[in-house]
Coordinates of C-alpha atoms and ligand atoms in Angstrom, one line a residue:
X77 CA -84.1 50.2 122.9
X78 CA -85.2 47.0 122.3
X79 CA -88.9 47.3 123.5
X80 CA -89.1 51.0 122.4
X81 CA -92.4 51.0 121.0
X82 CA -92.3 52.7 117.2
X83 CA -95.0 53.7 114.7
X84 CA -94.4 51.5 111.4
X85 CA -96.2 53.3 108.8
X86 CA -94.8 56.3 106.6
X87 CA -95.5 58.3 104.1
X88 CA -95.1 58.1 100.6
X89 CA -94.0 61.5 100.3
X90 CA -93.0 64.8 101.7
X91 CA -96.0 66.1 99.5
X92 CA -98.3 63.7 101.2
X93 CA -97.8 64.6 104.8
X94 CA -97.7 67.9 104.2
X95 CA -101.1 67.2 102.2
X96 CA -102.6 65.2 105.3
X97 CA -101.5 67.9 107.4
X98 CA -103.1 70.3 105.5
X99 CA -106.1 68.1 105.7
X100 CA -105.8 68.1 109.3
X101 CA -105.7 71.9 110.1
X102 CA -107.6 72.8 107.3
X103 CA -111.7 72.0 108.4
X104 CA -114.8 73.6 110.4
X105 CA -112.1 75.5 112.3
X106 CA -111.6 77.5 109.2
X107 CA -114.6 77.6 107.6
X108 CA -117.6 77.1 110.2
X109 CA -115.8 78.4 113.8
X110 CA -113.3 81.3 112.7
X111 CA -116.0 83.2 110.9
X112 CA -118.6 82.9 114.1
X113 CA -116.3 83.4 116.7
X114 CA -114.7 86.5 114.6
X115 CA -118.5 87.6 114.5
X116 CA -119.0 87.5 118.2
X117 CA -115.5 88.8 119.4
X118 CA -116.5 92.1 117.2
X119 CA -114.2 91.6 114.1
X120 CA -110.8 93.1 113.6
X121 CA -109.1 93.6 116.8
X122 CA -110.1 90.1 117.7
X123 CA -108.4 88.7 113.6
X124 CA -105.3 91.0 114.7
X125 CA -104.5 89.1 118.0
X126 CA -105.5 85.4 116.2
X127 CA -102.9 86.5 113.5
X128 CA -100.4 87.1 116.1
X129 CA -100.8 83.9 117.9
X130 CA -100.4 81.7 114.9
X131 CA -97.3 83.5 114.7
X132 CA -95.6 83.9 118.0
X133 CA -97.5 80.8 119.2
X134 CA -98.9 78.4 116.8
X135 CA -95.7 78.3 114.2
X136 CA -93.5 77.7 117.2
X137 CA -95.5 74.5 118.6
X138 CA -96.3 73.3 115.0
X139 CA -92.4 72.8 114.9
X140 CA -92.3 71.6 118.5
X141 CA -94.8 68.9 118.0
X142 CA -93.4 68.0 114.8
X143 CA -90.2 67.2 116.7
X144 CA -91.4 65.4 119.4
X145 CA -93.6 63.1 116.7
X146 CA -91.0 62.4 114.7
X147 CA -88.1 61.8 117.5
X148 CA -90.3 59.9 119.4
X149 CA -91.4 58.0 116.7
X150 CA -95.0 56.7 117.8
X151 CA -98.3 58.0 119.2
X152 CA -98.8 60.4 121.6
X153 CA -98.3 59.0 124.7
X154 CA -95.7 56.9 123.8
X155 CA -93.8 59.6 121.4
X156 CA -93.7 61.6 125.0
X157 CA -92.3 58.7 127.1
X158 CA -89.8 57.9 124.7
X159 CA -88.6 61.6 124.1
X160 CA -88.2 61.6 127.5
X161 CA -85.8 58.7 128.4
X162 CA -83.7 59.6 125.4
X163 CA -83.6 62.7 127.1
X164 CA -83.6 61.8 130.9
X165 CA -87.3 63.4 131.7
X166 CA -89.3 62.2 134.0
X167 CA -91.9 59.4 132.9
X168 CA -95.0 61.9 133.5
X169 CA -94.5 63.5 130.3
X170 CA -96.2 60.9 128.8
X171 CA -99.3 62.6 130.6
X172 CA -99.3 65.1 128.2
X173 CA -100.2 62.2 125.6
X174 CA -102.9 61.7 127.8
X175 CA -104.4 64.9 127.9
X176 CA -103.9 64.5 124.3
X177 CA -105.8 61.5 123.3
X178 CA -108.6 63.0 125.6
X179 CA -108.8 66.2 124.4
X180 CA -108.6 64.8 120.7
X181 CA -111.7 62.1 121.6
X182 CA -113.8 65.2 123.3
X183 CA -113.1 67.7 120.8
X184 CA -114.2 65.0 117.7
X185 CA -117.7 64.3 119.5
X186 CA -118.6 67.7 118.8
X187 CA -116.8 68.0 115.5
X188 CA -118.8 65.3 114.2
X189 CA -122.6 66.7 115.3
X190 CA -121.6 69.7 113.2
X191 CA -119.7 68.0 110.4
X192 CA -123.5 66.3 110.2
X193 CA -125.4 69.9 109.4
X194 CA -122.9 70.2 106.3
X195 CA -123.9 66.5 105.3
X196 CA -127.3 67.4 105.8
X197 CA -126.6 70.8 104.1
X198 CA -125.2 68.7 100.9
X199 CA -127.9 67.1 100.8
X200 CA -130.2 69.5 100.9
X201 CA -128.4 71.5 98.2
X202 CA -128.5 68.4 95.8
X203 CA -131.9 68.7 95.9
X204 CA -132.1 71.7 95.1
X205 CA -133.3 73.3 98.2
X206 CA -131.4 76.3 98.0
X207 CA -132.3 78.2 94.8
X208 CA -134.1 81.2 95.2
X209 CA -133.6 80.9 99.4
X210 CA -133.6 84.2 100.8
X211 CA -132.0 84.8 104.4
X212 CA -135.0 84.1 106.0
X213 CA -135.3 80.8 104.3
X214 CA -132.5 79.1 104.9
X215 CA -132.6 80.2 108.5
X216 CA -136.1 78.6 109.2
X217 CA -133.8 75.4 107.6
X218 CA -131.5 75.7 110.1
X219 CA -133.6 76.2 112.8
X220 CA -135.4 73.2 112.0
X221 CA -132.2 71.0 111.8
X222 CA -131.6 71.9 115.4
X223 CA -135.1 71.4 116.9
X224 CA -134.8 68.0 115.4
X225 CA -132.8 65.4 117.5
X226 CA -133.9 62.7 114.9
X227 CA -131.8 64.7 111.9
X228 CA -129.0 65.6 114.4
X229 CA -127.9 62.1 115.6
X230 CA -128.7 60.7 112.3
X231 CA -126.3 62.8 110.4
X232 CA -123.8 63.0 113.6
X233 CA -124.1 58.9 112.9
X234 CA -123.1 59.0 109.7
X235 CA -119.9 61.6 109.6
X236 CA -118.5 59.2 112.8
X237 CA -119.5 55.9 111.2
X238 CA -117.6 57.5 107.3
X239 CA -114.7 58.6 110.2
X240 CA -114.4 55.0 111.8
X241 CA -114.3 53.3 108.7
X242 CA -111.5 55.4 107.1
X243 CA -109.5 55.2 110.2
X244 CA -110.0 51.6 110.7
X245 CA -108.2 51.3 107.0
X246 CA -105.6 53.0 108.2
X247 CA -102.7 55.2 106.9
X248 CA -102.1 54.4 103.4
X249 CA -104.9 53.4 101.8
X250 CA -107.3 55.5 103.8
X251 CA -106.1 58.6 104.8
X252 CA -103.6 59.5 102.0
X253 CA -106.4 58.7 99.2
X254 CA -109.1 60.9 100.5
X255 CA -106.9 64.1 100.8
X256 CA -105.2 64.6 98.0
X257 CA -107.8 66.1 95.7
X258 CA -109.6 67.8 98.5
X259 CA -107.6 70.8 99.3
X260 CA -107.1 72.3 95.6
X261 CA -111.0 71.8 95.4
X262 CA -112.2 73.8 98.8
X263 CA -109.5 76.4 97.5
X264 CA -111.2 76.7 93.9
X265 CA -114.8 76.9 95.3
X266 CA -113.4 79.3 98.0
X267 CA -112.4 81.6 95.3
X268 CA -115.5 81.5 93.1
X269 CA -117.5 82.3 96.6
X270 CA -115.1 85.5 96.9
X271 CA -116.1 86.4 93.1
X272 CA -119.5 86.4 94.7
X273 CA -118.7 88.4 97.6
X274 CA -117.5 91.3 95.8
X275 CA -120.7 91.7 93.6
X276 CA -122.9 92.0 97.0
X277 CA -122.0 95.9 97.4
X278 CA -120.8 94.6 101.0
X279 CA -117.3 93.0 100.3
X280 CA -115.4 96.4 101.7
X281 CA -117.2 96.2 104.7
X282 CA -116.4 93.1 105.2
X283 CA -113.0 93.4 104.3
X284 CA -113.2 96.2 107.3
X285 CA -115.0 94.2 109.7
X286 CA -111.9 91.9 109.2
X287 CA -109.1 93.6 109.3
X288 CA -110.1 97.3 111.1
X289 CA -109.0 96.6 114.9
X290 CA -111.3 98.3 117.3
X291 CA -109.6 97.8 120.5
X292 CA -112.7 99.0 122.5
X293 CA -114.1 95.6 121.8
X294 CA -111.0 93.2 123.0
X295 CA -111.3 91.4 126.5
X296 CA -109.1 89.2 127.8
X297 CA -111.9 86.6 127.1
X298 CA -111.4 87.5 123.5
X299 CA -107.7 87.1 123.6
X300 CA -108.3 83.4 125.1
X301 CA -110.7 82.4 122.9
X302 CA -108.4 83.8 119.6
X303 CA -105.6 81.9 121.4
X304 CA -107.5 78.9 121.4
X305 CA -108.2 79.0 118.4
X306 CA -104.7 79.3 116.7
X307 CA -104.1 76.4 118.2
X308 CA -107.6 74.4 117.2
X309 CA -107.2 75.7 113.8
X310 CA -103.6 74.7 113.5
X311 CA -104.7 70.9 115.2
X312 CA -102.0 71.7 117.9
X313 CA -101.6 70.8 121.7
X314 CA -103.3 67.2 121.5
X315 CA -100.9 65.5 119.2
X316 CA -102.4 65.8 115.9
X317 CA -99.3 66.7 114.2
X318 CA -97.3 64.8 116.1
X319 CA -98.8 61.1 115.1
X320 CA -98.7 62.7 111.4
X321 CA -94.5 63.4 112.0
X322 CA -94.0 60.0 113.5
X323 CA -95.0 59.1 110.2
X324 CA -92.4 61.4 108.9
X325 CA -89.2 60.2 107.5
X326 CA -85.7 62.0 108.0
X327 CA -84.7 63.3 105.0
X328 CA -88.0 65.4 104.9
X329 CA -88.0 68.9 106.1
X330 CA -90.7 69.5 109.0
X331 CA -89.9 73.7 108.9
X332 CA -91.0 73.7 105.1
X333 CA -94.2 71.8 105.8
X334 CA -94.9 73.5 109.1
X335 CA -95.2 76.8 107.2
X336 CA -96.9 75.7 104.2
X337 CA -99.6 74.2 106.8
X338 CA -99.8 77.6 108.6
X339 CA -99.9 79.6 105.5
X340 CA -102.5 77.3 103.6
X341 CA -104.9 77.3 107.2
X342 CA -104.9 81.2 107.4
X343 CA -105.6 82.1 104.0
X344 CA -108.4 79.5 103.7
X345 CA -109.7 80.8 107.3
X346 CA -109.3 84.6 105.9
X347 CA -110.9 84.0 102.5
X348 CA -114.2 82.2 104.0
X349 CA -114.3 85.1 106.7
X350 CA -114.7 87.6 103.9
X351 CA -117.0 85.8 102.1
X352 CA -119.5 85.0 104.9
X353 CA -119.2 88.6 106.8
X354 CA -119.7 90.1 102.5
X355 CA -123.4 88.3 103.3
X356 CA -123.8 88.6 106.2
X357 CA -123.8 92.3 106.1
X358 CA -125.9 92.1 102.5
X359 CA -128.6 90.4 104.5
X360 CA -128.9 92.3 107.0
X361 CA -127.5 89.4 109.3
X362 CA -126.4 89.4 112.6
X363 CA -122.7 88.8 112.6
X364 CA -122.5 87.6 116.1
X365 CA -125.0 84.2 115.6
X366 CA -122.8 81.8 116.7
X367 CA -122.5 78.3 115.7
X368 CA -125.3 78.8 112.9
X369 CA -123.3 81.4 110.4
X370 CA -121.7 79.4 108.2
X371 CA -124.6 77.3 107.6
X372 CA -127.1 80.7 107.8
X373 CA -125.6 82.6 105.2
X374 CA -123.4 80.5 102.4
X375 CA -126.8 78.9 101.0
X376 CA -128.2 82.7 100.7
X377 CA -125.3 83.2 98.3
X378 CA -125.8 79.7 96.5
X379 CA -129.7 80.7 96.4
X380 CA -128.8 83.9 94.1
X381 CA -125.6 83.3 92.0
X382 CA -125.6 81.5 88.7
X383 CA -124.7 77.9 89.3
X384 CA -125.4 78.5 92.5
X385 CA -126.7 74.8 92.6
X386 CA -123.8 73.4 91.3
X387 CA -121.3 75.2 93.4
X388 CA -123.2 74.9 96.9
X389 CA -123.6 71.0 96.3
X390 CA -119.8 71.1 95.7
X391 CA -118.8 73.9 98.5
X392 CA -120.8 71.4 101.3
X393 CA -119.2 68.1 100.0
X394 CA -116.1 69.7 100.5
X395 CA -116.7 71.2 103.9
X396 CA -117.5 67.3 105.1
X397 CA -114.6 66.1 103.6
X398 CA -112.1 69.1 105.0
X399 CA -114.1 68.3 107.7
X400 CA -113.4 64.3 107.5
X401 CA -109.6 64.6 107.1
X402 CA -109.6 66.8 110.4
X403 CA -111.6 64.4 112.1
X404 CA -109.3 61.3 111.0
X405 CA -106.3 63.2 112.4
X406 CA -108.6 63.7 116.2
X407 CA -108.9 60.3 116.5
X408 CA -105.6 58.9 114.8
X409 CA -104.1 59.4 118.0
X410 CA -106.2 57.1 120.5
X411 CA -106.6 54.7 118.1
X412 CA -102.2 54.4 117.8
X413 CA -102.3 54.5 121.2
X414 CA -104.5 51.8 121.2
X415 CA -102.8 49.6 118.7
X416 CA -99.3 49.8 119.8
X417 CA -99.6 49.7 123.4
X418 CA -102.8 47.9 124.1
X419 CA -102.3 45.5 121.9
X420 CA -105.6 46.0 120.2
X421 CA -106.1 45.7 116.4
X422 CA -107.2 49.5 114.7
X423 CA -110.3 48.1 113.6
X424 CA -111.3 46.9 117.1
X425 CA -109.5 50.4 118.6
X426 CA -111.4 52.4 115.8
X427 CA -115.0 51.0 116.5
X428 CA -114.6 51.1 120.2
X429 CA -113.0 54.9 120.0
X430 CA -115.4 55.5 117.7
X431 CA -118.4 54.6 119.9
X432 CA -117.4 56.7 123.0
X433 CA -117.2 59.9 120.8
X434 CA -120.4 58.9 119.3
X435 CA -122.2 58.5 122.8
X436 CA -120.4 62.2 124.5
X437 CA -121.7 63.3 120.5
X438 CA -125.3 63.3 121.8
X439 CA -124.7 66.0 124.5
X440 CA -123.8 68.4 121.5
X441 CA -127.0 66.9 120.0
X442 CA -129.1 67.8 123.1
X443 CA -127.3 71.2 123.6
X444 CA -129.3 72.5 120.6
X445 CA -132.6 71.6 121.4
X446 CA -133.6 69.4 124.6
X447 CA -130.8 70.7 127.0
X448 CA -130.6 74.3 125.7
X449 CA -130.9 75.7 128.7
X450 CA -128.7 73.3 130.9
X451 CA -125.3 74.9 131.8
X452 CA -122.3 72.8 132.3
X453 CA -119.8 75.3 133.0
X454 CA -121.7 78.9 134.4
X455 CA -123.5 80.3 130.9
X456 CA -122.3 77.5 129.3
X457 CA -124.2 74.8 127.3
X458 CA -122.8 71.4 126.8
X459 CA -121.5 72.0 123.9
X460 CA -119.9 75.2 124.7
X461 CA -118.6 73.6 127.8
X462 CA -116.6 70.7 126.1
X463 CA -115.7 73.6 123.4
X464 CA -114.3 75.6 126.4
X465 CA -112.3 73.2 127.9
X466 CA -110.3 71.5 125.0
X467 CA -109.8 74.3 122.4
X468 CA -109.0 77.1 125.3
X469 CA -107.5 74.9 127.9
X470 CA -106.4 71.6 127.3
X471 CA -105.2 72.4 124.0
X472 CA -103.1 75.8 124.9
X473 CA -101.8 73.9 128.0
X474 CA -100.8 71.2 125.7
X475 CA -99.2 72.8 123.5
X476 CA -97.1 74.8 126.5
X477 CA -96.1 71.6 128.0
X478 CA -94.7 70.7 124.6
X479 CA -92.4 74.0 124.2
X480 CA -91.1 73.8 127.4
X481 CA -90.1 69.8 127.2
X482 CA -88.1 71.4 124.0
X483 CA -86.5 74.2 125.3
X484 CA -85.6 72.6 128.5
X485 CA -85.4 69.1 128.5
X486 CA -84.7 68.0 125.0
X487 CA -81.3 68.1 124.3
X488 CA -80.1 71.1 121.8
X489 CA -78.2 68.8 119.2
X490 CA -81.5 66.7 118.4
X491 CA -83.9 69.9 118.0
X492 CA -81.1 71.0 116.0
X493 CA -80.7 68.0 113.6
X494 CA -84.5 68.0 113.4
X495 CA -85.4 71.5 112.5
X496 CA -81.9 72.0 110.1
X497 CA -82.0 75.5 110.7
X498 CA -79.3 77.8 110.6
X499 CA -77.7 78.6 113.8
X500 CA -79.4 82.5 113.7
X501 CA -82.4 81.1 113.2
X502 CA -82.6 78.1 115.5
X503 CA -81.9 80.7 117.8
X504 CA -84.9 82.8 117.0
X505 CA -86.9 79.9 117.9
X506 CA -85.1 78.5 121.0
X507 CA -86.0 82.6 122.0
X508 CA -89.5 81.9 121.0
X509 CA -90.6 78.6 123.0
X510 CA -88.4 79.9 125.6
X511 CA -89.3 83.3 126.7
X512 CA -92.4 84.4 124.0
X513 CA -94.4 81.5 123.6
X514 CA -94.8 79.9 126.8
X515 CA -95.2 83.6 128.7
X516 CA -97.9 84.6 126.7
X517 CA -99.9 81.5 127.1
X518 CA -99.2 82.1 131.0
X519 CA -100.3 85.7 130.6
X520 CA -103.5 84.5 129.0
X521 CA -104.6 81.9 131.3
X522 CA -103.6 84.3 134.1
X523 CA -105.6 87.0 133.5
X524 CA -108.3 84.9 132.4
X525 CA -108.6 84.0 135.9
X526 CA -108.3 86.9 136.9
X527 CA -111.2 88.5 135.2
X528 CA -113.8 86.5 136.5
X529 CA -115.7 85.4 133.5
X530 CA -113.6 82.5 133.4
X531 CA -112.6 82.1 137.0
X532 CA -114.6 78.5 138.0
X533 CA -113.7 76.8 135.0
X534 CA -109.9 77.9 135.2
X535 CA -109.8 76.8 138.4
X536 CA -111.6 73.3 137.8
X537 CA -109.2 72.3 135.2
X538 CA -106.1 73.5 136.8
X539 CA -107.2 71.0 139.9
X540 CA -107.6 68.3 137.5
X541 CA -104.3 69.4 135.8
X542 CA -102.9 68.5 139.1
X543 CA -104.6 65.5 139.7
X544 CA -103.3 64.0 136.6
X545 CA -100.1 65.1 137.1
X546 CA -100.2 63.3 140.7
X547 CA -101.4 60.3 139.3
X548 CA -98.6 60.1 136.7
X549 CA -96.3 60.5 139.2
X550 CA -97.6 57.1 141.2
X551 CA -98.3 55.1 138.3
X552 CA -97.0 56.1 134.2
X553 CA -99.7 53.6 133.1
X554 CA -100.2 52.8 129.4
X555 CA -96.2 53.1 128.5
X556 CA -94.0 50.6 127.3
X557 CA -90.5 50.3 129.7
X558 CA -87.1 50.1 128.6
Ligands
LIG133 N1 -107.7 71.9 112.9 C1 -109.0 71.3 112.6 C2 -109.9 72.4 112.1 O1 -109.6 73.5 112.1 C3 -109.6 70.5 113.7 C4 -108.6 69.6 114.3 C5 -108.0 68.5 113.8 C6 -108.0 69.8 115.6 N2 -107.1 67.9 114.6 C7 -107.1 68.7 115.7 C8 -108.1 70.7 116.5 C9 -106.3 68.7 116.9 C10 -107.4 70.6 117.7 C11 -106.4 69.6 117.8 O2 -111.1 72.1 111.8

């Protein structure tokens, strides 16, 4: 075991980790892309099948990558080569840290050009800006925001330089400080917000556009993209949660935090649903606008309630920081990567990480303005494209990898001594990332390619699926031996 490469770092407590992952699910997932992509998949039927997946599929993989993080006891990569010697797998597991640390670097360059608006939206509100905006206000704002490459890089600049720096600190005294008074804030402003919403006169149909399923309006691209998003909103499939575990010590219990983390994401993702769709329906709004909603219809609400100035300043702080400790936990797992098996230093791995996302950042920039009309994949911008590709490919696919290494490579007695569940209920979940989990994620990404939409994409990736796969086999690059 001798050059087994391990993460040093823990946590303080089992509060803090399950604070920092918290911090990590908890972001523009929630607040900015649940609401708009409820509001283009039609609502209810679309919530019902998310709600299911964080269930069947996200819980499941939340536990699975907390295993494999804390067993394998270092980033990504590394955490998947070690697992499996210990367990006699073959050495290309460790691809699936790969795909990991990609997916984690892609996903971040976007996350930070929209993480920007809310900066720019804080500012804004501190300034007053929003009192007295009506609907039409606020979305000549926005509008202008996008048409203005200047602003956009400017304020995707600063949310990646505020990520590098925290990062480059690293765990203790950077990302443990900045989260613990965060989450009981976002939750507090999240609530006066729903006060709000239920003096519009719209909040019941809302409520309905939430939670009435109209089947009608379900394809299986809608049942993808929910899918997806279970697993972007619970940070899963890129190995998120699994550096946070490997920070984990034993005597900690990773099935108590795991459901926290899912129960404190879906309630936070639920509540700014109903407050946004409560306005967006007072306005007269359209709830299918895509990425704009959040930032189209929260400053209506700030422009009309009392202390509306106060609270919108405070709501858009919060989003960037929700949206910082997400961002932390996208890079965190390059930049370990980086440090323990490159030999780099994490300020030198967090700069140079850093830079790449910034750079692949700009095609998000562009996508709004300059290269609106430029498709990547077919109907799909830039943005869109990336967005495709990690949250409802690389991620699911991730995360499947992940439940079948545990249920049939890992041996039973070390899932068993990390999860500490009874036997009845160990059993429940060896049934679920057996059979459940792993089928429906095949059913998905089945009929997704069968329904054409989807086709050239699906296709695309599963080539380079197997292109990495054949690499791996030649050469398991990037892994400390035995
Ligand atoms: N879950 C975060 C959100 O909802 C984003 C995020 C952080 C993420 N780490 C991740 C998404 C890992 C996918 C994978 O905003």
């Amino acid at each position: 075991m001798s050059q087994l490469k391990l993460s040093k770092g823990s946590w303080s407590t089992q509060s803090v980790f399950i604070m920092a992952a918290v911090g990590s699910a908890v972001g523009l997932g929630n607040l900015w892309k649940f609401p708009y992509i409820t509001g283009e998949y039609g609502g209810g039927a679309f919530v019902l099948v998310y709600l299911f997946c964080i269930l069947l599929i996200g819980i499941p993989v939340l536990f699975s990558e907390f295993i494999l993080g804390r067993n394998g006891k270092a980033n990504p990569v590394q955490a998947m080569a070690n697992v499996a010697r210990e367990n006699n797998g073959s050495k290309a597991w460790a691809a699936l840290g790969f795909n990991g640390v990609l997916a984690g670097l892609l996903i971040l360059s976007f996350y930070s050009v929209i993480a920007g608006w809310a900066l720019f939206y804080f500012v804004e509100s501190v300034q007053g800006k929003f009192v007295g905006a009506d609907a039409k206000a606020v979305g000549n704002l926005f509008e202008g925001l996008l048409g203005s490459q200047v602003e956009l890089i400017f304020w995707h600049s600063l949310f990646a330089l505020t990520t590098i720096v925290i990062v480059a600190k690293g765990l203790k005294s950077g990302i443990e400080k900045a989260i613990n008074f965060l989450m009981p804030g976002l939750f507090f402003i999240l609530l006066i917000l729903l006060g709000y919403a239920t003096t519009t006169g719209y909040f019941a149909q809302s409520f309905e556009f939430l939670f009435k399923p109209d089947f009608s309006k379900l394809t299986w691209n809608a049942v993808l993209v929910a899918m997806g998003h279970a697993f972007f909103t619970l940070s899963l499939g890129m190995g998120s949660m699994m550096v946070y575990a490997s920070y984990v010590s034993k005597q900690h219990s990773i099935v108590k935090a795991g459901l926290w983390i899912a129960f404190a994401d879906t309630i936070i993702a639920l509540l700014a649903g109903l407050v946004i769709f409560s306005i967006v329906f007072a306005n007269g709004l359209e709830p299918g606008a895509g990425p704009g909603l959040l930032f189209q219809t929260l400053p209506v609400a700030f422009g009309e309630m009392a202390g509306g100035w106060l609270f919108g300043s405070l709501f858009f702080a919060l989003v960037v920081m929700a949206a910082l400790s997400s961002a932390i936990s996208l890079i965190e797992p390059a930049v370990s990567w980086f440090e323990q098996n490159w030999a780099m230093s994490r300020i030198k791995a967090a700069w140079l990480l850093g830079a790449i996302v910034w750079v692949i950042g700009l095609g998000t920039v562009l996508s709004f303005n300059a290269w609106a009309d430029l498709h990547f994949l077919p109907e799909k911008s830039f943005f869109d494209s990336i967005d495709f590709i990690t949250a409802n490919i690389m991620l699911p696919l991730g995360g499947l990898m992940m439940t079948i290494f545990i249920a049939w490579v890992m041996k039973k007695q070390v899932v068993e001594a990390e999860l500490e569940l009874q036997t009845e209920l160990l059993n429940v979940f060896y049934f679920i990332i057996k059979w459940i989990a792993p089928i429906a994620v095949i059913i998905v990404f089945a009929s997704n390619l069968v329904s054409k939409e989807n086709l050239w994409p699906m296709i695309a990736v599963s080539i380079g699926v197997y292109l990495v796969y054949l690499v791996n086999k030649v050469r398991a690059g990037g892994v400390a031996e035995r």
